[in-house]
Tab-separated table of C-alpha atoms in Angstrom:
chain	number	residue	atom	x	y	z
A	1	MET	CA	0.000	0.000	0.000
A	2	LEU	CA	2.788	2.433	0.887
A	3	ASN	CA	4.528	1.759	-2.438
A	4	ASN	CA	1.324	2.610	-4.282
A	5	LEU	CA	1.126	5.929	-2.451
A	6	ARG	CA	4.663	6.773	-3.495
A	7	ILE	CA	3.876	5.928	-7.092
A	8	LEU	CA	0.759	8.096	-7.028
A	9	SER	CA	2.670	11.004	-5.530
A	10	ARG	CA	5.055	10.887	-8.499
A	11	THR	CA	2.259	11.046	-11.070
A	12	PRO	CA	2.764	14.163	-13.197
A	13	SER	CA	0.390	16.976	-12.287
A	14	VAL	CA	-0.501	17.361	-15.971
A	15	ILE	CA	-2.815	14.338	-15.642
A	16	LYS	CA	-4.955	16.486	-13.347
A	17	HIS	CA	-5.708	18.614	-16.404
A	18	HIS	CA	-7.173	15.721	-18.404
A	19	GLN	CA	-10.902	15.307	-18.985
A	20	LEU	CA	-13.095	13.063	-21.104
A	21	ALA	CA	-15.444	14.131	-23.878
A	22	THR	CA	-17.651	11.721	-25.818
A	23	PHE	CA	-19.362	12.489	-29.121
A	24	ALA	CA	-21.384	10.525	-31.661
A	25	ALA	CA	-21.033	12.086	-35.092
A	26	GLY	CA	-22.098	9.486	-37.624
A	27	CYS	CA	-19.096	7.491	-38.799
A	28	PHE	CA	-16.947	7.019	-35.701
A	29	TRP	CA	-13.843	6.369	-37.801
A	30	SER	CA	-14.094	9.782	-39.425
A	31	ALA	CA	-14.887	11.535	-36.138
A	32	GLN	CA	-11.829	9.929	-34.555
A	33	LEU	CA	-9.602	11.079	-37.395
A	34	HIS	CA	-10.903	14.651	-37.085
A	35	PHE	CA	-10.597	14.910	-33.305
A	36	GLN	CA	-7.129	13.404	-33.043
A	37	CYS	CA	-5.835	16.400	-35.032
A	38	VAL	CA	-7.028	18.931	-32.461
A	39	THR	CA	-4.262	20.508	-30.381
A	40	GLY	CA	-4.826	19.521	-26.759
A	41	VAL	CA	-6.416	16.165	-27.562
A	42	ILE	CA	-4.327	13.535	-25.783
A	43	SER	CA	-6.003	10.401	-27.147
A	44	THR	CA	-9.095	9.136	-28.931
A	45	GLN	CA	-10.809	5.788	-29.109
A	46	VAL	CA	-13.907	4.631	-30.925
A	47	GLY	CA	-16.604	2.549	-29.336
A	48	PHE	CA	-20.217	2.264	-28.293
A	49	ILE	CA	-22.174	4.255	-25.707
A	50	ASN	CA	-25.593	4.505	-24.079
A	51	GLY	CA	-27.131	1.224	-25.130
A	52	ARG	CA	-29.097	-1.573	-23.476
A	53	THR	CA	-26.606	-4.445	-23.584
A	54	HIS	CA	-23.188	-5.226	-22.130
A	55	GLU	CA	-20.094	-5.730	-24.300
A	56	PRO	CA	-21.801	-5.117	-27.666
A	57	THR	CA	-20.049	-5.965	-30.910
A	58	PHE	CA	-19.758	-3.661	-33.905
A	59	GLU	CA	-22.096	-5.930	-35.868
A	60	GLU	CA	-24.764	-5.895	-33.121
A	61	VAL	CA	-24.595	-2.119	-32.769
A	62	CYS	CA	-24.785	-1.543	-36.537
A	63	ALA	CA	-27.766	-3.914	-36.756
A	64	ASP	CA	-29.478	-1.513	-34.310
A	65	THR	CA	-30.229	-4.285	-31.811
A	66	THR	CA	-28.425	-2.799	-28.779
A	67	GLY	CA	-29.444	0.867	-28.700
A	68	HIS	CA	-25.813	2.019	-28.610
A	69	ALA	CA	-24.430	4.962	-30.543
A	70	LEU	CA	-21.157	4.715	-32.448
A	71	ALA	CA	-18.990	7.256	-30.643
A	72	VAL	CA	-15.513	8.634	-30.161
A	73	GLN	CA	-14.233	9.142	-26.633
A	74	ILE	CA	-11.604	11.830	-26.270
A	75	THR	CA	-9.101	12.462	-23.502
A	76	PHE	CA	-8.104	16.111	-23.638
A	77	ASP	CA	-6.011	18.618	-21.719
A	78	TYR	CA	-8.456	21.345	-20.777
A	79	THR	CA	-5.603	23.829	-20.312
A	80	ALA	CA	-4.820	23.451	-24.031
A	81	VAL	CA	-8.319	23.058	-25.506
A	82	SER	CA	-11.654	23.777	-23.862
A	83	TYR	CA	-14.730	21.577	-23.926
A	84	GLU	CA	-16.476	24.454	-25.688
A	85	ASP	CA	-13.791	24.368	-28.404
A	86	LEU	CA	-14.322	20.617	-28.830
A	87	LEU	CA	-18.048	21.258	-29.211
A	88	GLU	CA	-17.351	23.806	-31.965
A	89	TYR	CA	-15.263	21.184	-33.727
A	90	PHE	CA	-18.075	18.643	-33.235
A	91	TRP	CA	-20.582	20.985	-34.903
A	92	ALA	CA	-18.202	21.524	-37.831
A	93	ILE	CA	-17.949	17.759	-38.315
A	94	GLN	CA	-21.724	17.387	-38.034
A	95	SER	CA	-22.438	20.056	-40.642
A	96	SER	CA	-20.280	18.217	-43.155
A	97	TYR	CA	-22.594	15.172	-42.900
A	98	GLU	CA	-25.891	17.029	-42.873
A	99	GLY	CA	-28.724	15.266	-44.639
A	100	LEU	CA	-27.133	11.832	-44.803
A	101	ASP	CA	-29.490	8.905	-44.255
A	102	ASP	CA	-27.300	7.322	-41.574
A	103	MET	CA	-27.905	10.285	-39.269
A	104	ASP	CA	-31.509	9.280	-38.512
A	105	LEU	CA	-32.456	9.831	-34.893
A	106	GLY	CA	-32.353	6.581	-32.928
A	107	SER	CA	-29.883	4.828	-35.206
A	108	PRO	CA	-26.390	3.730	-34.167
A	109	HIS	CA	-25.073	6.570	-36.346
A	110	ARG	CA	-27.076	9.219	-34.519
A	111	SER	CA	-25.662	12.551	-33.447
A	112	GLY	CA	-24.972	12.800	-29.733
A	113	ILE	CA	-23.103	14.680	-27.055
A	114	TYR	CA	-22.542	12.545	-23.954
A	115	PHE	CA	-21.508	14.644	-20.977
A	116	HIS	CA	-19.282	13.591	-18.077
A	117	SER	CA	-20.116	16.426	-15.647
A	118	ASP	CA	-22.741	19.045	-14.881
A	119	ALA	CA	-20.448	21.685	-16.365
A	120	GLN	CA	-20.172	19.744	-19.644
A	121	HIS	CA	-23.962	19.337	-19.676
A	122	ALA	CA	-24.551	23.082	-19.327
A	123	THR	CA	-21.909	23.866	-21.953
A	124	ALA	CA	-23.390	21.320	-24.394
A	125	VAL	CA	-26.939	22.672	-24.000
A	126	ALA	CA	-25.744	26.263	-24.518
A	127	SER	CA	-23.662	25.234	-27.532
A	128	LYS	CA	-26.584	23.398	-29.148
A	129	SER	CA	-28.864	26.412	-28.581
A	130	LYS	CA	-26.262	28.667	-30.187
A	131	GLN	CA	-26.006	26.367	-33.221
A	132	GLU	CA	-29.800	26.196	-33.576
A	133	ALA	CA	-29.972	30.000	-33.504
A	134	LEU	CA	-27.222	30.271	-36.138
A	135	LEU	CA	-28.959	27.753	-38.401
A	136	ALA	CA	-32.497	28.980	-37.585
A	137	ARG	CA	-33.714	25.391	-37.152
A	138	ASP	CA	-33.770	22.542	-34.665
A	139	ILE	CA	-30.782	20.215	-34.521
A	140	TRP	CA	-31.380	16.492	-34.018
A	141	THR	CA	-28.480	15.916	-31.632
A	142	GLU	CA	-29.171	14.169	-28.353
A	143	ILE	CA	-27.495	15.437	-25.196
A	144	ALA	CA	-27.346	12.776	-22.497
A	145	PRO	CA	-25.207	11.633	-19.579
A	146	ALA	CA	-22.301	9.452	-20.678
A	147	GLY	CA	-23.155	5.881	-19.793
A	148	VAL	CA	-20.790	2.955	-20.049
A	149	PHE	CA	-18.428	3.318	-23.005
A	150	TYR	CA	-17.359	0.052	-24.635
A	151	PRO	CA	-14.235	0.447	-26.788
A	152	ALA	CA	-14.537	-1.148	-30.223
A	153	ASP	CA	-12.103	-3.899	-31.230
A	154	ASP	CA	-8.555	-2.905	-32.196
A	155	TYR	CA	-9.516	-3.353	-35.855
A	156	HIS	CA	-11.697	-0.221	-35.583
A	157	GLN	CA	-9.201	1.942	-33.671
A	158	ARG	CA	-7.523	4.467	-36.017
A	159	TYR	CA	-9.138	2.520	-38.870
A	160	LEU	CA	-8.831	5.268	-41.490
A	161	GLU	CA	-5.142	5.738	-40.712
A	162	LYS	CA	-4.648	2.028	-41.426
A	163	GLY	CA	-6.058	2.380	-44.941
A	164	GLY	CA	-9.741	1.845	-44.212
A	165	HIS	CA	-12.380	3.921	-45.946
A	166	CYS	CA	-15.611	5.617	-44.970
A	167	VAL	CA	-18.661	6.564	-47.054
A	168	HIS	CA	-17.870	10.207	-46.321
A	169	ASP	CA	-14.511	9.876	-48.117
A	170	ASP	CA	-12.910	12.557	-45.957
A	171	LYS	CA	-9.675	14.206	-46.881
A	172	HIS	CA	-7.261	13.960	-43.986
A	173	PRO	CA	-8.543	16.640	-41.575
A	174	CYS	CA	-5.072	17.475	-40.258
A	175	SER	CA	-4.392	19.066	-43.637
A	176	GLY	CA	-6.994	21.741	-42.915
A	177	SER	CA	-10.043	20.405	-44.778
A	178	LEU	CA	-12.489	21.555	-42.082
């Protein structure tokens, strides 16, 4: 026990500045690729959130039998990038997929913001209201507490970087396509 305390006391203080953000933005491969380019994002992983079953598979989620959303979970340094900034990036990604059939409400590819704190909840609601005012229409993006996040298999992690493709055929976002 004492050794563990010593190890914890040597943990860099920078970890204290890390938070989670979880977004569903259609194709989780594309969302991951976009978010990993943001300065201040420490890591990203794709997976499934807010469904009815435990340990869902990609096939089960895509068959819409589990209620999960395909999502990207982001670890970020809030001293380098704010949650509000990540939301702005989320809306930019969303607008590039507007009108696609796979964005139907209730589907695994639905649009969602899954908050990890009361502060994130308030920021997400305000951000959505701002976007609706800018667009002069309602936005079909759910805002809900982040439930259990199940990481997808390794095959799906950084899939587009490994040569995979997505129906959105994104240019690499780190080159400034957004």
